[in-house]
Amino acid sequence: MMLRDRTAVAGVGWTEYAKNSGVSTLTLALRAIGSALDDAGIRHSDVDGVACHRVGDSVQAVLVAQALGIKDLRYHLDMFGGGGTSHQVVAHAAMAVATGMAETVVCWRAVNARSEFRMGGTGRAAPDALEFQYQLPYGYATPPQQYAMLARAWMHARDAKPEDLGRVAIAQREHARLSPRAMMRTPLDMDAYLASRWIAEPLRLYDCCLETDAAVAVVVTSAERARDLAQPPVLIAGAATGGGHTLFSNGRADATVSAAAELAPRLYAAAGIGPREVDVAQLYDAFTFLVPLQLEDYGLVERGETGGFYADGHASLGGLLPVNTHGGHLSEGYVHGLNHVAEAVTQLRGAAGARQVAGAEVALTTGQPGYVGGTCSALILRRDGDPVHSSGQATAPMGNEGNGA
């Protein structure tokens, strides 16, 4: 059964992005969900499905359902996993709606990732990955350490310089300055980037995502129903999930190409487009190097040309393919992937204000591309009423020649 355009995101909602929310993750979840339902013009009593992802750091989905007053819970997903599963949650909600399991599903991520469960902390139980027992004796325990080795490998393979990562951080900070939600709106230049302290070489302070207390929610329902609601519907044109690297266990030989490279052709085929039809991209950015890596792996820019793509301003507002128009995890806030979906929806509604991409019709939004956690996921969303542009055959990346040149 084809999923293409059968479901839509009808509402989006956020809490404040903060360093200390002062409330529980249940309260955060309910505030974001309430905001999303108000945005869609849907009553709490209309919700019959709930879906979230978490890594032992947030409230159970069934407790959220109880707090919402859902008496007949027709669909329930409580997925264990990090950013690689973030878009899979929305895809599963869309499948539930498309197959009639539920009519209206709320998806959310709620974290007190700064004041409570710090993602890189060691003052908590060890993860249940088998290889962790071999890492810990060497003090190799946190995401920046893990991703630093991957970043070094990618930089070496692409002959990338520190400035190439710096341009990613700077471009996203400029976008964040246009968003009232963003945690970081102070201007950032290359001198400040290069002078920032090392976290784990080659990653500096501004290469690493923020730690954030916040929640984001989206409402998924049928495309037909969404057209009768309060906001312009944003259609879920395509969804795909894939595998990924763990650091030691699954024999992927080249760490400089992520599992997104295998996922991407299936994603474009599901949506019936190629990479040249993407107008705006929200790419998972726990660390700066993941952004140019995904530009390559999703076929948006030729391998080895992302440095020039950023240097020429193509990833900025007004460029060929604006990337992370909200500032991303690096400057807006880290809500573990779902804030990328919310920004894509906002752009396709034409409601992004000063950071709006003119004429945006198709958005690519991605979860973490499979490193460490071993799974990845992504969505293609499109503005309702706009035709799918192609037959789904992948077209060549744009490189530095322009979208559709």
mmCIF file of C-alpha atoms in Angstrom:
data_model
loop_
_atom_site.group_PDB
_atom_site.id
_atom_site.type_symbol
_atom_site.label_atom_id
_atom_site.label_comp_id
_atom_site.label_asym_id
_atom_site.label_seq_id
_atom_site.Cartn_x
_atom_site.Cartn_y
_atom_site.Cartn_z
ATOM 1 C CA MET A 1 0.000 0.000 0.000
ATOM 2 C CA MET A 2 1.470 3.349 -1.079
ATOM 3 C CA LEU A 3 1.899 5.866 1.739
ATOM 4 C CA ARG A 4 2.543 8.791 -0.596
ATOM 5 C CA ASP A 5 0.372 11.853 0.188
ATOM 6 C CA ARG A 6 -2.254 9.861 2.082
ATOM 7 C CA THR A 7 -1.456 11.491 5.413
ATOM 8 C CA ALA A 8 -0.463 14.947 6.556
ATOM 9 C CA VAL A 9 1.001 16.891 9.427
ATOM 10 C CA ALA A 10 -1.905 19.044 10.569
ATOM 11 C CA GLY A 11 -0.409 20.716 13.630
ATOM 12 C CA VAL A 12 2.925 21.527 15.248
ATOM 13 C CA GLY A 13 3.720 22.691 18.762
ATOM 14 C CA TRP A 14 6.693 23.626 20.886
ATOM 15 C CA THR A 15 7.555 24.453 24.456
ATOM 16 C CA GLU A 16 10.161 27.043 25.347
ATOM 17 C CA TYR A 17 13.729 25.892 24.692
ATOM 18 C CA ALA A 18 15.598 26.241 27.984
ATOM 19 C CA LYS A 19 18.532 25.113 30.088
ATOM 20 C CA ASN A 20 16.251 24.309 33.011
ATOM 21 C CA SER A 21 12.560 23.848 32.320
ATOM 22 C CA GLY A 22 11.684 23.438 35.987
ATOM 23 C CA VAL A 23 9.010 20.876 35.096
ATOM 24 C CA SER A 24 8.779 17.160 34.352
ATOM 25 C CA THR A 25 9.042 15.581 30.914
ATOM 26 C CA LEU A 26 5.337 14.697 31.255
ATOM 27 C CA THR A 27 4.492 18.363 31.633
ATOM 28 C CA LEU A 28 6.720 19.269 28.691
ATOM 29 C CA ALA A 29 5.071 16.607 26.523
ATOM 30 C CA LEU A 30 1.568 17.757 27.410
ATOM 31 C CA ARG A 31 2.393 21.409 26.781
ATOM 32 C CA ALA A 32 3.833 20.678 23.324
ATOM 33 C CA ILE A 33 0.956 18.352 22.429
ATOM 34 C CA GLY A 34 -1.596 20.905 23.574
ATOM 35 C CA SER A 35 0.098 23.555 21.467
ATOM 36 C CA ALA A 36 0.097 21.263 18.422
ATOM 37 C CA LEU A 37 -3.572 20.361 18.851
ATOM 38 C CA ASP A 38 -4.509 24.026 19.216
ATOM 39 C CA ASP A 39 -2.494 24.770 16.084
ATOM 40 C CA ALA A 40 -4.442 22.131 14.157
ATOM 41 C CA GLY A 41 -7.794 23.075 15.646
ATOM 42 C CA ILE A 42 -8.270 19.565 17.059
ATOM 43 C CA ARG A 43 -9.721 18.672 20.464
ATOM 44 C CA HIS A 44 -7.904 16.387 22.881
ATOM 45 C CA SER A 45 -10.848 13.984 22.613
ATOM 46 C CA ASP A 46 -10.128 13.529 18.892
ATOM 47 C CA VAL A 47 -6.728 11.946 19.539
ATOM 48 C CA ASP A 48 -6.685 8.152 19.383
ATOM 49 C CA GLY A 49 -2.980 7.453 18.877
ATOM 50 C CA VAL A 50 0.286 8.416 20.564
ATOM 51 C CA ALA A 51 3.890 7.951 19.443
ATOM 52 C CA CYS A 52 7.262 8.976 20.822
ATOM 53 C CA HIS A 53 10.888 7.917 21.043
ATOM 54 C CA ARG A 54 13.146 8.037 24.066
ATOM 55 C CA VAL A 55 16.275 6.492 25.588
ATOM 56 C CA GLY A 56 15.185 6.033 29.171
ATOM 57 C CA ASP A 57 15.060 9.790 29.624
ATOM 58 C CA SER A 58 11.384 10.687 29.341
ATOM 59 C CA VAL A 59 7.845 9.821 30.329
ATOM 60 C CA GLN A 60 6.189 6.688 29.000
ATOM 61 C CA ALA A 61 3.843 7.145 26.074
ATOM 62 C CA VAL A 62 0.967 5.358 27.821
ATOM 63 C CA LEU A 63 1.151 7.826 30.713
ATOM 64 C CA VAL A 64 0.890 10.694 28.258
ATOM 65 C CA ALA A 65 -2.148 8.994 26.719
ATOM 66 C CA GLN A 66 -3.723 8.693 30.155
ATOM 67 C CA ALA A 67 -2.995 12.334 30.942
ATOM 68 C CA LEU A 68 -4.600 13.354 27.654
ATOM 69 C CA GLY A 69 -7.755 11.474 28.694
ATOM 70 C CA ILE A 70 -7.690 9.016 25.778
ATOM 71 C CA LYS A 71 -10.143 6.237 26.712
ATOM 72 C CA ASP A 72 -9.920 4.118 23.568
ATOM 73 C CA LEU A 73 -6.236 4.156 22.614
ATOM 74 C CA ARG A 74 -6.228 2.687 19.138
ATOM 75 C CA TYR A 75 -2.523 3.119 18.415
ATOM 76 C CA HIS A 76 0.471 3.304 20.736
ATOM 77 C CA LEU A 77 4.193 3.511 19.936
ATOM 78 C CA ASP A 78 6.881 3.946 22.583
ATOM 79 C CA MET A 79 10.102 3.493 20.644
ATOM 80 C CA PHE A 80 13.468 3.073 22.285
ATOM 81 C CA GLY A 81 16.111 4.940 20.357
ATOM 82 C CA GLY A 82 17.899 8.187 19.768
ATOM 83 C CA GLY A 83 17.898 10.614 16.875
ATOM 84 C CA GLY A 84 18.036 7.873 14.263
ATOM 85 C CA THR A 85 14.490 6.870 15.191
ATOM 86 C CA SER A 86 13.072 10.398 15.364
ATOM 87 C CA HIS A 87 11.565 10.423 11.884
ATOM 88 C CA GLN A 88 10.609 6.778 12.084
ATOM 89 C CA VAL A 89 8.115 7.740 14.800
ATOM 90 C CA VAL A 90 6.300 10.065 12.378
ATOM 91 C CA ALA A 91 6.473 7.454 9.620
ATOM 92 C CA HIS A 92 4.851 4.866 11.897
ATOM 93 C CA ALA A 93 2.118 7.330 12.833
ATOM 94 C CA ALA A 94 1.464 7.935 9.134
ATOM 95 C CA MET A 95 1.248 4.188 8.508
ATOM 96 C CA ALA A 96 -1.212 3.810 11.377
ATOM 97 C CA VAL A 97 -3.442 6.527 9.939
ATOM 98 C CA ALA A 98 -3.136 5.291 6.340
ATOM 99 C CA THR A 99 -4.127 1.746 7.323
ATOM 100 C CA GLY A 100 -7.037 2.810 9.507
ATOM 101 C CA MET A 101 -5.517 1.791 12.837
ATOM 102 C CA ALA A 102 -5.985 5.347 14.094
ATOM 103 C CA GLU A 103 -7.438 8.640 12.892
ATOM 104 C CA THR A 104 -5.309 11.187 14.731
ATOM 105 C CA VAL A 105 -1.861 10.446 16.168
ATOM 106 C CA VAL A 106 0.258 12.869 18.176
ATOM 107 C CA CYS A 107 4.021 12.393 17.948
ATOM 108 C CA TRP A 108 6.375 14.097 20.381
ATOM 109 C CA ARG A 109 9.802 14.186 21.944
ATOM 110 C CA ALA A 110 10.139 15.602 25.454
ATOM 111 C CA VAL A 111 13.520 15.916 27.178
ATOM 112 C CA ASN A 112 15.132 17.637 30.103
ATOM 113 C CA ALA A 113 18.444 17.052 28.380
ATOM 114 C CA ARG A 114 20.272 19.829 30.201
ATOM 115 C CA SER A 115 18.847 19.836 33.712
ATOM 116 C CA GLU A 116 18.309 16.076 34.149
ATOM 117 C CA PHE A 117 19.441 13.320 31.782
ATOM 118 C CA ARG A 118 22.496 14.682 29.982
ATOM 119 C CA MET A 119 23.101 12.668 26.839
ATOM 120 C CA GLY A 120 26.877 12.631 27.231
ATOM 121 C CA GLY A 121 26.971 12.090 30.969
ATOM 122 C CA THR A 122 28.672 9.168 32.695
ATOM 123 C CA GLY A 123 26.831 9.491 36.000
ATOM 124 C CA ARG A 124 24.139 7.044 34.917
ATOM 125 C CA ALA A 125 23.754 3.417 33.946
ATOM 126 C CA ALA A 126 25.829 2.262 30.991
ATOM 127 C CA PRO A 127 23.993 1.727 27.703
ATOM 128 C CA ASP A 128 23.137 -1.864 26.836
ATOM 129 C CA ALA A 129 25.278 -1.952 23.689
ATOM 130 C CA LEU A 130 27.670 -4.897 23.864
ATOM 131 C CA GLU A 131 30.686 -2.935 22.681
ATOM 132 C CA PHE A 132 30.415 -0.374 25.475
ATOM 133 C CA GLN A 133 32.255 -2.711 27.842
ATOM 134 C CA TYR A 134 35.292 -2.413 25.570
ATOM 135 C CA GLN A 135 35.089 1.383 25.343
ATOM 136 C CA LEU A 136 34.673 2.317 28.973
ATOM 137 C CA PRO A 137 38.109 1.219 30.277
ATOM 138 C CA TYR A 138 39.637 3.779 27.899
ATOM 139 C CA GLY A 139 37.334 6.605 28.961
ATOM 140 C CA TYR A 140 35.633 6.424 25.581
ATOM 141 C CA ALA A 141 32.071 6.961 26.706
ATOM 142 C CA THR A 142 30.357 10.043 25.340
ATOM 143 C CA PRO A 143 28.827 11.030 21.987
ATOM 144 C CA PRO A 144 31.408 13.780 21.278
ATOM 145 C CA GLN A 145 34.194 11.236 21.686
ATOM 146 C CA GLN A 146 32.448 8.715 19.460
ATOM 147 C CA TYR A 147 31.542 11.182 16.746
ATOM 148 C CA ALA A 148 34.956 12.852 16.852
ATOM 149 C CA MET A 149 36.531 9.725 15.397
ATOM 150 C CA LEU A 150 33.910 9.611 12.649
ATOM 151 C CA ALA A 151 34.393 13.322 11.967
ATOM 152 C CA ARG A 152 38.159 12.841 11.673
ATOM 153 C CA ALA A 153 37.696 9.993 9.205
ATOM 154 C CA TRP A 154 35.257 12.021 7.088
ATOM 155 C CA MET A 155 37.479 15.115 7.103
ATOM 156 C CA HIS A 156 40.497 13.060 6.060
ATOM 157 C CA ALA A 157 38.598 11.363 3.232
ATOM 158 C CA ARG A 158 37.227 14.686 1.909
ATOM 159 C CA ASP A 159 40.323 16.793 2.634
ATOM 160 C CA ALA A 160 38.050 19.002 4.718
ATOM 161 C CA LYS A 161 39.477 21.810 6.818
ATOM 162 C CA PRO A 162 38.273 23.139 10.188
ATOM 163 C CA GLU A 163 36.825 26.129 8.338
ATOM 164 C CA ASP A 164 34.545 23.775 6.405
ATOM 165 C CA LEU A 165 32.900 22.707 9.674
ATOM 166 C CA GLY A 166 32.954 26.287 10.933
ATOM 167 C CA ARG A 167 30.886 27.472 7.974
ATOM 168 C CA VAL A 168 28.153 24.993 8.921
ATOM 169 C CA ALA A 169 27.990 26.337 12.476
ATOM 170 C CA ILE A 170 28.088 29.963 11.296
ATOM 171 C CA ALA A 171 25.379 29.516 8.651
ATOM 172 C CA GLN A 172 23.054 27.875 11.146
ATOM 173 C CA ARG A 173 23.688 30.551 13.739
ATOM 174 C CA GLU A 174 22.663 33.165 11.175
ATOM 175 C CA HIS A 175 19.420 31.262 10.635
ATOM 176 C CA ALA A 176 18.846 30.943 14.381
ATOM 177 C CA ARG A 177 19.158 34.691 14.787
ATOM 178 C CA LEU A 178 15.918 34.965 12.801
ATOM 179 C CA SER A 179 14.000 32.560 15.073
ATOM 180 C CA PRO A 180 12.425 33.740 18.329
ATOM 181 C CA ARG A 181 12.633 30.163 19.677
ATOM 182 C CA ALA A 182 16.371 29.709 19.200
ATOM 183 C CA MET A 183 18.540 29.432 22.285
ATOM 184 C CA MET A 184 21.614 30.869 20.554
ATOM 185 C CA ARG A 185 21.153 34.155 18.677
ATOM 186 C CA THR A 186 24.494 35.852 19.308
ATOM 187 C CA PRO A 187 26.425 36.337 16.028
ATOM 188 C CA LEU A 188 29.154 33.770 15.365
ATOM 189 C CA ASP A 189 32.113 34.367 13.044
ATOM 190 C CA MET A 190 35.040 32.223 11.953
ATOM 191 C CA ASP A 191 37.481 33.750 14.434
ATOM 192 C CA ALA A 192 35.164 32.920 17.331
ATOM 193 C CA TYR A 193 34.551 29.437 15.961
ATOM 194 C CA LEU A 194 38.267 28.651 15.628
ATOM 195 C CA ALA A 195 39.018 30.117 19.056
ATOM 196 C CA SER A 196 36.395 28.004 20.817
ATOM 197 C CA ARG A 197 37.644 25.228 23.069
ATOM 198 C CA TRP A 198 38.117 21.645 22.007
ATOM 199 C CA ILE A 199 35.472 19.176 23.100
ATOM 200 C CA ALA A 200 37.018 16.138 21.408
ATOM 201 C CA GLU A 201 39.304 16.836 18.462
ATOM 202 C CA PRO A 202 38.448 17.679 15.731
ATOM 203 C CA LEU A 203 35.183 18.873 17.314
ATOM 204 C CA ARG A 204 35.159 22.284 18.936
ATOM 205 C CA LEU A 205 32.481 23.791 21.150
ATOM 206 C CA TYR A 206 30.462 25.141 18.216
ATOM 207 C CA ASP A 207 30.623 21.804 16.395
ATOM 208 C CA CYS A 208 28.443 20.237 19.084
ATOM 209 C CA CYS A 209 24.696 20.461 19.552
ATOM 210 C CA LEU A 210 23.073 22.204 22.468
ATOM 211 C CA GLU A 211 21.774 20.445 25.558
ATOM 212 C CA THR A 212 18.160 21.509 25.854
ATOM 213 C CA ASP A 213 15.077 21.139 28.037
ATOM 214 C CA ALA A 214 12.122 21.212 25.643
ATOM 215 C CA ALA A 215 9.403 19.313 23.839
ATOM 216 C CA VAL A 216 8.116 19.346 20.260
ATOM 217 C CA ALA A 217 4.937 17.690 18.981
ATOM 218 C CA VAL A 218 3.301 17.116 15.590
ATOM 219 C CA VAL A 219 -0.209 15.929 14.750
ATOM 220 C CA VAL A 220 -0.618 13.331 11.997
ATOM 221 C CA THR A 221 -3.984 12.624 10.386
ATOM 222 C CA SER A 222 -5.355 11.792 6.951
ATOM 223 C CA ALA A 223 -4.774 14.255 4.140
ATOM 224 C CA GLU A 224 -8.539 14.551 3.581
ATOM 225 C CA ARG A 225 -9.250 15.392 7.193
ATOM 226 C CA ALA A 226 -6.311 17.776 7.414
ATOM 227 C CA ARG A 227 -7.767 19.875 4.617
ATOM 228 C CA ASP A 228 -10.744 20.681 6.858
ATOM 229 C CA LEU A 229 -8.621 21.782 9.813
ATOM 230 C CA ALA A 230 -7.137 25.089 10.885
ATOM 231 C CA GLN A 231 -3.777 25.043 9.084
ATOM 232 C CA PRO A 232 -2.644 24.304 5.520
ATOM 233 C CA PRO A 233 -1.832 20.580 5.547
ATOM 234 C CA VAL A 234 1.696 19.424 4.840
ATOM 235 C CA LEU A 235 1.608 16.061 3.105
ATOM 236 C CA ILE A 236 3.877 13.181 4.055
ATOM 237 C CA ALA A 237 5.084 12.343 0.557
ATOM 238 C CA GLY A 238 7.623 9.715 1.508
ATOM 239 C CA ALA A 239 9.204 7.980 4.473
ATOM 240 C CA ALA A 240 12.030 5.514 4.844
ATOM 241 C CA THR A 241 14.029 3.855 7.585
ATOM 242 C CA GLY A 242 17.378 2.140 7.411
ATOM 243 C CA GLY A 243 20.235 0.607 9.304
ATOM 244 C CA GLY A 244 23.527 2.101 10.274
ATOM 245 C CA HIS A 245 26.878 1.766 11.933
ATOM 246 C CA THR A 246 27.529 0.677 15.404
ATOM 247 C CA LEU A 247 31.140 1.449 16.131
ATOM 248 C CA PHE A 248 32.483 -2.072 16.087
ATOM 249 C CA SER A 249 29.893 -4.688 15.373
ATOM 250 C CA ASN A 250 28.391 -4.739 11.904
ATOM 251 C CA GLY A 251 31.197 -4.702 9.399
ATOM 252 C CA ARG A 252 30.430 -1.495 7.494
ATOM 253 C CA ALA A 253 33.816 -0.858 5.986
ATOM 254 C CA ASP A 254 33.597 2.850 5.148
ATOM 255 C CA ALA A 255 32.704 5.068 8.092
ATOM 256 C CA THR A 256 32.716 8.167 5.862
ATOM 257 C CA VAL A 257 29.516 7.104 4.069
ATOM 258 C CA SER A 258 26.479 6.717 6.305
ATOM 259 C CA ALA A 259 23.524 4.367 6.008
ATOM 260 C CA ALA A 260 21.563 7.314 4.607
ATOM 261 C CA ALA A 261 23.244 6.599 1.280
ATOM 262 C CA GLU A 262 21.322 3.303 1.089
ATOM 263 C CA LEU A 263 18.135 4.798 2.493
ATOM 264 C CA ALA A 264 18.017 7.783 0.132
ATOM 265 C CA PRO A 265 17.046 6.002 -3.125
ATOM 266 C CA ARG A 266 14.154 4.273 -1.337
ATOM 267 C CA LEU A 267 13.043 7.561 0.185
ATOM 268 C CA TYR A 268 13.027 9.403 -3.142
ATOM 269 C CA ALA A 269 11.243 6.515 -4.847
ATOM 270 C CA ALA A 270 8.588 6.486 -2.119
ATOM 271 C CA ALA A 271 7.934 10.204 -2.638
ATOM 272 C CA GLY A 272 8.143 10.047 -6.426
ATOM 273 C CA ILE A 273 10.854 12.701 -6.704
ATOM 274 C CA GLY A 274 14.607 13.028 -7.035
ATOM 275 C CA PRO A 275 17.043 15.072 -4.949
ATOM 276 C CA ARG A 276 16.893 18.050 -7.317
ATOM 277 C CA GLU A 277 13.262 18.626 -6.336
ATOM 278 C CA VAL A 278 14.154 19.338 -2.691
ATOM 279 C CA ASP A 279 13.746 23.048 -1.902
ATOM 280 C CA VAL A 280 14.783 23.092 1.747
ATOM 281 C CA ALA A 281 16.594 20.554 3.927
ATOM 282 C CA GLN A 282 16.510 20.032 7.684
ATOM 283 C CA LEU A 283 19.433 17.673 8.313
ATOM 284 C CA TYR A 284 20.162 16.084 11.669
ATOM 285 C CA ASP A 285 23.062 17.994 13.177
ATOM 286 C CA ALA A 286 24.181 16.614 16.492
ATOM 287 C CA PHE A 287 27.649 17.576 15.192
ATOM 288 C CA THR A 288 28.580 19.848 12.302
ATOM 289 C CA PHE A 289 30.186 17.239 10.055
ATOM 290 C CA LEU A 290 26.925 15.270 9.874
ATOM 291 C CA VAL A 291 25.392 18.049 7.771
ATOM 292 C CA PRO A 292 27.805 18.004 4.779
ATOM 293 C CA LEU A 293 28.007 14.224 5.084
ATOM 294 C CA GLN A 294 24.228 13.989 4.634
ATOM 295 C CA LEU A 295 24.257 16.501 1.782
ATOM 296 C CA GLU A 296 26.454 13.932 0.045
ATOM 297 C CA ASP A 297 24.632 10.801 1.149
ATOM 298 C CA TYR A 298 21.175 12.103 0.219
ATOM 299 C CA GLY A 299 22.480 13.021 -3.237
ATOM 300 C CA LEU A 300 22.094 16.763 -2.769
ATOM 301 C CA VAL A 301 25.738 17.722 -3.361
ATOM 302 C CA GLU A 302 28.550 15.806 -5.064
ATOM 303 C CA ARG A 303 30.979 14.060 -2.724
ATOM 304 C CA GLY A 304 33.853 16.334 -1.834
ATOM 305 C CA GLU A 305 32.054 19.521 -2.945
ATOM 306 C CA THR A 306 30.232 20.449 0.249
ATOM 307 C CA GLY A 307 33.028 22.793 1.357
ATOM 308 C CA GLY A 308 32.551 24.929 -1.717
ATOM 309 C CA PHE A 309 28.778 24.636 -1.383
ATOM 310 C CA TYR A 310 28.940 26.304 2.022
ATOM 311 C CA ALA A 311 31.692 28.755 1.084
ATOM 312 C CA ASP A 312 29.550 30.004 -1.808
ATOM 313 C CA GLY A 313 26.528 30.514 0.453
ATOM 314 C CA HIS A 314 24.371 27.856 -1.196
ATOM 315 C CA ALA A 315 23.209 26.409 2.156
ATOM 316 C CA SER A 316 22.120 29.794 3.497
ATOM 317 C CA LEU A 317 18.809 31.584 3.095
ATOM 318 C CA GLY A 318 18.656 32.834 -0.474
ATOM 319 C CA GLY A 319 21.038 30.085 -1.596
ATOM 320 C CA LEU A 320 20.403 27.094 -3.822
ATOM 321 C CA LEU A 321 19.381 24.796 -0.969
ATOM 322 C CA PRO A 322 18.888 26.398 2.455
ATOM 323 C CA VAL A 323 19.827 23.950 5.204
ATOM 324 C CA ASN A 324 18.600 23.947 8.817
ATOM 325 C CA THR A 325 16.712 27.186 8.517
ATOM 326 C CA HIS A 326 15.786 27.185 12.218
ATOM 327 C CA GLY A 327 19.411 26.964 13.357
ATOM 328 C CA GLY A 328 19.207 23.238 13.928
ATOM 329 C CA HIS A 329 20.421 21.394 16.978
ATOM 330 C CA LEU A 330 23.559 23.521 16.932
ATOM 331 C CA SER A 331 21.826 26.856 17.568
ATOM 332 C CA GLU A 332 18.034 26.479 17.920
ATOM 333 C CA GLY A 333 17.928 23.633 20.441
ATOM 334 C CA TYR A 334 18.324 19.888 20.665
ATOM 335 C CA VAL A 335 14.994 18.113 20.663
ATOM 336 C CA HIS A 336 16.447 14.924 19.255
ATOM 337 C CA GLY A 337 15.208 15.257 15.673
ATOM 338 C CA LEU A 338 11.567 16.257 15.903
ATOM 339 C CA ASN A 339 12.248 19.998 15.808
ATOM 340 C CA HIS A 340 13.565 19.410 12.271
ATOM 341 C CA VAL A 341 10.175 17.994 11.249
ATOM 342 C CA ALA A 342 8.399 20.960 12.829
ATOM 343 C CA GLU A 343 10.622 23.419 10.965
ATOM 344 C CA ALA A 344 10.043 21.630 7.654
ATOM 345 C CA VAL A 345 6.288 21.903 8.219
ATOM 346 C CA THR A 346 6.599 25.584 9.098
ATOM 347 C CA GLN A 347 8.570 26.271 5.919
ATOM 348 C CA LEU A 348 6.087 24.447 3.690
ATOM 349 C CA ARG A 349 3.223 26.368 5.251
ATOM 350 C CA GLY A 350 5.025 29.585 4.323
ATOM 351 C CA ALA A 351 4.903 30.582 8.001
ATOM 352 C CA ALA A 352 8.609 30.923 8.859
ATOM 353 C CA GLY A 353 8.689 34.717 8.775
ATOM 354 C CA ALA A 354 12.130 36.235 8.275
ATOM 355 C CA ARG A 355 13.705 32.829 7.698
ATOM 356 C CA GLN A 356 11.151 31.720 5.094
ATOM 357 C CA VAL A 357 12.495 30.020 1.963
ATOM 358 C CA ALA A 358 10.623 31.620 -0.918
ATOM 359 C CA GLY A 359 8.452 29.195 -2.870
ATOM 360 C CA ALA A 360 9.374 26.144 -0.785
ATOM 361 C CA GLU A 361 7.280 23.196 -1.952
ATOM 362 C CA VAL A 362 9.317 20.116 -0.990
ATOM 363 C CA ALA A 363 11.340 19.525 2.182
ATOM 364 C CA LEU A 364 13.741 16.770 3.164
ATOM 365 C CA THR A 365 14.015 16.240 6.907
ATOM 366 C CA THR A 366 16.270 13.619 8.449
ATOM 367 C CA GLY A 367 17.105 11.803 11.622
ATOM 368 C CA GLN A 368 20.610 10.879 12.676
ATOM 369 C CA PRO A 369 22.132 8.944 9.752
ATOM 370 C CA GLY A 370 22.777 5.695 11.569
ATOM 371 C CA TYR A 371 25.990 6.168 13.506
ATOM 372 C CA VAL A 372 26.462 4.641 16.960
ATOM 373 C CA GLY A 373 22.803 3.708 17.369
ATOM 374 C CA GLY A 374 22.645 1.620 14.202
ATOM 375 C CA THR A 375 19.449 3.011 12.654
ATOM 376 C CA CYS A 376 18.374 5.982 10.531
ATOM 377 C CA SER A 377 15.158 7.506 9.215
ATOM 378 C CA ALA A 378 13.976 10.391 7.043
ATOM 379 C CA LEU A 379 10.869 12.016 5.569
ATOM 380 C CA ILE A 380 9.994 13.982 2.472
ATOM 381 C CA LEU A 381 7.195 16.462 3.063
ATOM 382 C CA ARG A 382 5.454 18.601 0.486
ATOM 383 C CA ARG A 383 3.041 21.472 0.357
ATOM 384 C CA ASP A 384 -0.503 20.369 -0.372
ATOM 385 C CA GLY A 385 -1.688 21.051 -3.883
ATOM 386 C CA ASP A 386 1.760 20.973 -5.469
ATOM 387 C CA PRO A 387 2.337 18.115 -7.898
ATOM 388 C CA VAL A 388 5.076 15.586 -7.296
ATOM 389 C CA HIS A 389 7.712 16.728 -9.742
ATOM 390 C CA SER A 390 9.169 13.544 -11.183
ATOM 391 C CA SER A 391 8.713 9.818 -11.577
ATOM 392 C CA GLY A 392 10.851 8.983 -8.586
ATOM 393 C CA GLN A 393 13.999 8.308 -10.575
ATOM 394 C CA ALA A 394 16.999 9.670 -8.727
ATOM 395 C CA THR A 395 18.694 12.553 -10.498
ATOM 396 C CA ALA A 396 22.273 13.708 -10.212
ATOM 397 C CA PRO A 397 23.297 15.777 -7.183
ATOM 398 C CA MET A 398 23.362 19.503 -7.721
ATOM 399 C CA GLY A 399 27.013 19.952 -6.745
ATOM 400 C CA ASN A 400 27.881 23.629 -7.139
ATOM 401 C CA GLU A 401 25.901 24.030 -10.357
ATOM 402 C CA GLY A 402 22.523 24.811 -8.860
ATOM 403 C CA ASN A 403 19.240 23.084 -8.235
ATOM 404 C CA GLY A 404 17.976 21.756 -11.533
ATOM 405 C CA ALA A 405 20.825 23.276 -13.578
#
